[in-house]
Every structure is written in C-alpha cells, then in structure tokens.
Short mmCIF file of C-alpha atoms in Angstrom, two decimals:
data_model
loop_
_atom_site.label_atom_id
_atom_site.label_comp_id
_atom_site.label_asym_id
_atom_site.label_seq_id
_atom_site.Cartn_x
_atom_site.Cartn_y
_atom_site.Cartn_z
CA UNK A 489 -0.05 -0.05 -0.01
CA UNK A 490 1.23 3.37 -1.06
CA UNK A 491 1.98 5.80 1.91
CA UNK A 492 1.44 9.44 1.05
CA UNK A 493 2.40 11.67 3.78
CA UNK A 494 0.57 15.06 4.20
CA UNK A 495 2.33 17.65 6.06
CA UNK A 496 -0.14 20.32 7.16
CA UNK A 497 1.53 23.56 8.00
CA UNK A 498 -1.39 25.95 9.13
CA UNK A 499 -0.73 28.25 12.02
CA UNK A 500 -4.34 27.78 13.48
CA UNK A 501 -6.22 25.20 11.99
CA UNK A 502 -9.13 25.71 14.22
CA UNK A 503 -9.67 29.21 12.55
CA UNK A 504 -8.97 27.89 9.08
CA UNK A 505 -12.10 27.40 6.41
CA UNK A 506 -10.35 25.93 3.49
CA UNK A 507 -7.30 23.92 5.01
CA UNK A 508 -9.45 22.41 7.53
CA UNK A 509 -11.89 21.19 5.00
CA UNK A 510 -9.02 19.93 2.89
CA UNK A 511 -7.33 17.87 5.60
CA UNK A 512 -10.70 16.56 6.35
CA UNK A 513 -10.96 15.32 2.82
CA UNK A 514 -7.51 14.11 2.68
CA UNK A 515 -7.95 11.85 5.77
CA UNK A 516 -10.65 10.05 3.63
CA UNK A 517 -8.11 8.94 0.93
CA UNK A 518 -6.69 5.51 1.46
CA UNK A 519 -3.05 5.20 2.08
CA UNK A 520 -2.82 8.94 2.97
CA UNK A 521 -1.54 10.25 6.41
CA UNK A 522 -2.27 13.70 7.52
CA UNK A 523 0.00 15.14 10.14
CA UNK A 524 -0.95 18.66 11.56
CA UNK A 525 2.56 20.23 12.18
CA UNK A 526 1.38 22.99 14.13
CA UNK A 527 -0.22 20.66 16.65
CA UNK A 528 2.98 18.68 16.82
CA UNK A 529 5.15 21.81 17.13
CA UNK A 530 3.18 24.58 18.74
CA UNK A 531 5.99 26.69 19.95
CA UNK A 532 7.00 26.67 16.25
CA UNK A 533 10.64 25.36 17.04
CA UNK A 534 11.87 22.33 15.36
CA UNK A 535 15.15 20.93 16.71
CA UNK A 536 17.37 19.75 13.88
CA UNK A 537 18.73 16.73 15.88
CA UNK A 538 15.87 15.44 18.32
CA UNK A 539 12.96 16.35 16.18
CA UNK A 540 14.82 16.04 12.75
CA UNK A 541 15.46 12.23 13.28
CA UNK A 542 11.84 11.51 13.80
CA UNK A 543 10.84 13.69 10.87
CA UNK A 544 13.43 12.11 8.46
CA UNK A 545 12.14 8.90 9.57
CA UNK A 546 8.77 9.72 8.66
CA UNK A 547 9.72 11.23 5.19
CA UNK A 548 12.01 8.06 4.60
CA UNK A 549 8.86 5.72 5.12
CA UNK A 550 6.62 7.65 2.81
CA UNK A 551 6.33 6.85 -0.93
CA UNK A 552 5.11 10.28 -1.71
CA UNK A 553 5.02 13.83 0.20
CA UNK A 554 2.63 16.39 0.25
CA UNK A 555 3.13 19.96 1.81
CA UNK A 556 -0.23 21.66 2.51
CA UNK A 557 -0.38 25.31 3.65
CA UNK A 558 -1.77 28.70 3.12
CA UNK A 559 0.12 30.99 1.21
CA UNK A 560 1.00 33.98 3.45
CA UNK A 561 2.23 37.13 2.14
CA UNK A 562 3.49 35.54 -1.06
CA UNK A 563 5.25 32.60 0.82
CA UNK A 564 4.89 29.53 3.23
CA UNK A 565 4.14 29.95 6.75
CA UNK A 566 6.92 30.19 9.13
CA UNK A 567 6.64 26.56 10.52
CA UNK A 568 7.01 25.24 7.15
CA UNK A 569 10.31 27.42 6.64
CA UNK A 570 11.49 26.26 10.35
CA UNK A 571 10.80 22.67 9.31
CA UNK A 572 13.09 22.98 6.09
CA UNK A 573 15.65 24.60 7.94
CA UNK A 574 15.86 21.97 10.63
CA UNK A 575 14.61 18.78 8.56
CA UNK A 576 16.16 19.24 5.10
CA UNK A 577 19.45 20.79 6.46
CA UNK A 578 19.94 17.63 8.56
CA UNK A 579 19.05 15.22 5.77
CA UNK A 580 20.88 16.80 3.06
CA UNK A 581 23.89 18.39 4.65
CA UNK A 582 24.49 16.44 7.98
CA UNK A 583 23.21 12.94 7.14
CA UNK A 584 23.28 13.02 3.36
CA UNK A 585 24.32 9.57 2.67
CA UNK A 586 21.92 7.90 5.18
CA UNK A 587 18.90 10.33 4.87
CA UNK A 588 19.15 12.65 1.94
CA UNK A 589 20.33 10.41 -0.76
CA UNK A 590 17.58 7.82 0.34
CA UNK A 591 14.83 10.54 0.13
CA UNK A 592 15.85 11.54 -3.30
CA UNK A 593 13.33 10.28 -5.97
CA UNK A 594 10.35 10.60 -3.65
CA UNK A 595 7.58 12.56 -5.45
CA UNK A 596 6.43 16.02 -3.75
CA UNK A 597 3.24 17.81 -4.20
CA UNK A 598 2.29 21.28 -2.92
CA UNK A 599 -1.50 21.64 -1.83
CA UNK A 600 -1.70 25.40 -1.10
CA UNK A 601 -4.57 28.03 -0.47
CA UNK A 602 -4.63 31.65 -1.42
CA UNK A 603 -6.88 34.39 -0.61
CA UNK A 604 -7.31 36.16 -3.83
CA UNK A 605 -8.81 35.21 -6.99
CA UNK A 606 -6.61 33.44 -9.83
CA UNK A 607 -6.48 36.30 -12.13
CA UNK A 608 -4.79 38.43 -9.15
CA UNK A 609 -1.68 36.01 -9.65
CA UNK A 610 -0.66 37.26 -13.19
CA UNK A 611 1.57 39.84 -14.31
CA UNK A 612 -1.27 42.21 -14.86
CA UNK A 613 -3.21 40.99 -11.73
CA UNK A 614 -3.09 42.66 -8.17
CA UNK A 615 -0.17 40.65 -7.03
CA UNK A 616 2.08 41.21 -10.29
CA UNK A 617 3.35 37.55 -9.93
CA UNK A 618 2.15 34.20 -11.05
CA UNK A 619 1.37 31.34 -8.85
CA UNK A 620 4.25 29.47 -10.52
CA UNK A 621 6.66 32.40 -9.74
CA UNK A 622 5.52 32.30 -6.03
CA UNK A 623 6.14 28.53 -5.95
CA UNK A 624 9.90 29.02 -7.39
CA UNK A 625 11.87 28.57 -4.09
CA UNK A 626 9.66 25.36 -3.24
CA UNK A 627 10.53 24.15 -6.80
CA UNK A 628 14.22 25.06 -6.09
CA UNK A 629 14.18 23.08 -2.84
CA UNK A 630 12.49 20.24 -4.56
CA UNK A 631 15.22 20.21 -7.12
CA UNK A 632 18.10 20.42 -4.84
CA UNK A 633 16.65 17.51 -2.87
CA UNK A 634 16.01 15.39 -5.86
CA UNK A 635 12.21 15.23 -5.26
CA UNK A 636 10.16 15.09 -8.42
CA UNK A 637 7.86 17.88 -8.50
CA UNK A 638 4.03 17.28 -9.22
CA UNK A 639 1.61 19.77 -10.39
CA UNK A 640 0.30 21.70 -7.15
CA UNK A 641 -3.09 21.70 -5.96
CA UNK A 642 -4.26 25.48 -5.38
CA UNK A 643 -7.53 26.61 -4.07
CA UNK A 644 -8.09 30.26 -4.56
CA UNK A 645 -10.31 32.85 -2.50
CA UNK A 646 -9.91 30.34 0.37
CA UNK A 647 -11.60 32.23 3.04
CA UNK A 648 -14.53 33.29 0.68
CA UNK A 649 -15.51 30.00 -0.56
CA UNK A 650 -19.34 29.15 -0.05
CA UNK A 651 -20.26 25.62 1.18
CA UNK A 652 -21.01 24.40 -2.36
CA UNK A 653 -17.42 25.76 -3.51
CA UNK A 654 -15.84 24.44 -0.17
CA UNK A 655 -17.10 20.89 -1.01
CA UNK A 656 -16.00 21.12 -4.65
CA UNK A 657 -12.42 22.02 -3.52
CA UNK A 658 -12.51 18.99 -1.33
CA UNK A 659 -13.61 16.84 -3.98
CA UNK A 660 -10.91 18.30 -6.24
CA UNK A 661 -8.10 17.66 -3.70
CA UNK A 662 -9.32 14.14 -3.19
CA UNK A 663 -8.92 13.70 -7.02
CA UNK A 664 -5.62 15.44 -6.94
CA UNK A 665 -4.22 13.27 -4.09
CA UNK A 666 -5.58 9.92 -5.91
CA UNK A 667 -4.05 11.12 -9.26
CA UNK A 668 -0.65 11.87 -7.42
CA UNK A 669 -0.87 8.49 -5.65
CA UNK A 670 -1.39 6.49 -9.05
CA UNK A 671 1.39 8.49 -10.85
CA UNK A 672 4.27 6.06 -11.09
CA UNK A 673 7.45 7.25 -9.38
CA UNK A 674 10.77 7.08 -10.87
CA UNK A 675 11.60 3.69 -9.16
CA UNK A 676 8.20 2.54 -10.57
CA UNK A 677 9.21 3.59 -14.04
CA UNK A 678 12.69 1.94 -14.03
CA UNK A 679 11.25 -1.31 -12.95
CA UNK A 680 8.70 -1.55 -15.70
#
C-alpha cells in the first residue's frame, strides 16, 4: 500500500476554513496520512537533531510527500520554513548519505490555499506575480533535494468559499491526491 505523507502547516487550523476542509477530505484517501505540524510543534521550534530524526524517519517511510499550507504574504507559513531549515538541512547536509540520498526520488506535491482570485496571480493582476513564480523557492528546494515536482493543487479565494464551493474544493483535492498516488514514481518507471 502506498503511503502518502501529508504535512499540514497551518498556524491555526481551528480558525481555518479551506485548509481544515481540505485536511478532512485528505483523511478519507486510502494510503494518506495527514500530520498537523502546528499541533506537533505548537511553539514553532523544530530541533534539527531531536525532532529532525523523527521527521526524517517519517519522510523516508513515505512513498510520496504533500506539503499543505496557506500562502501568507506570498510565501509559506513560518513553521514550514522552520521545518525546511531543521529537517532538510539535517537530511541533506549532515546525514546526506543515510537520509538525503535515500529520500531523493520521492515525489513532492504542494497543496496550497490563496486568499485572492486566480486572476490576481498574473503579471497584470493585483499581485503582479504568477503562482508559478511564487512557487519557485519550493521548486528549487525540490530540485536540490531530488524530489520530483508534481503539479500543485491550488485553492483560490480560500476564505471566501461558499459551502458548495468548499465541497467542490474538497472533491478536487481528493481527486488530485488520488492522481498523485497513482502517478508512477521514478523507481516504478525504472522497474517497468
């Protein structure tokens, strides 16, 4: 059975509309495990050695990784950055041969929510940058770590969605996760 590890980085899931709904939908997907990282690290501090070892082990046990979060000020939430600094630094610079090299080839998908309409994320839109441009640091990280990049699942106007739109976003996320899980990995492709 494929294990897809969904790491949810929302600073206050209790106040979330879209991310709370998406994580509830993700929990219905067979083979998916959702981890609320803010509940795990309420102080926002992740120790590279003590916490990093457990985080590295979870990543290495996964067949696929999803990073789910709200886009805040054109970036990721602070806890996701702290996680990258602690866990990926440990895996790729301190324990490269035993952790980072072993994680390479694990597909990565981003599931993000944004507060504005899709048209706002264009050169002529209110934000002046495309969503693809805003994802560049995450793409660069995936490339550096050898994690094949999967098309992101994006939900726009996250805090303005009506119940029917929120339900549609949940259904879309479940479909995206199932497609991601069904996509052959590099190892699957070389074995064929």
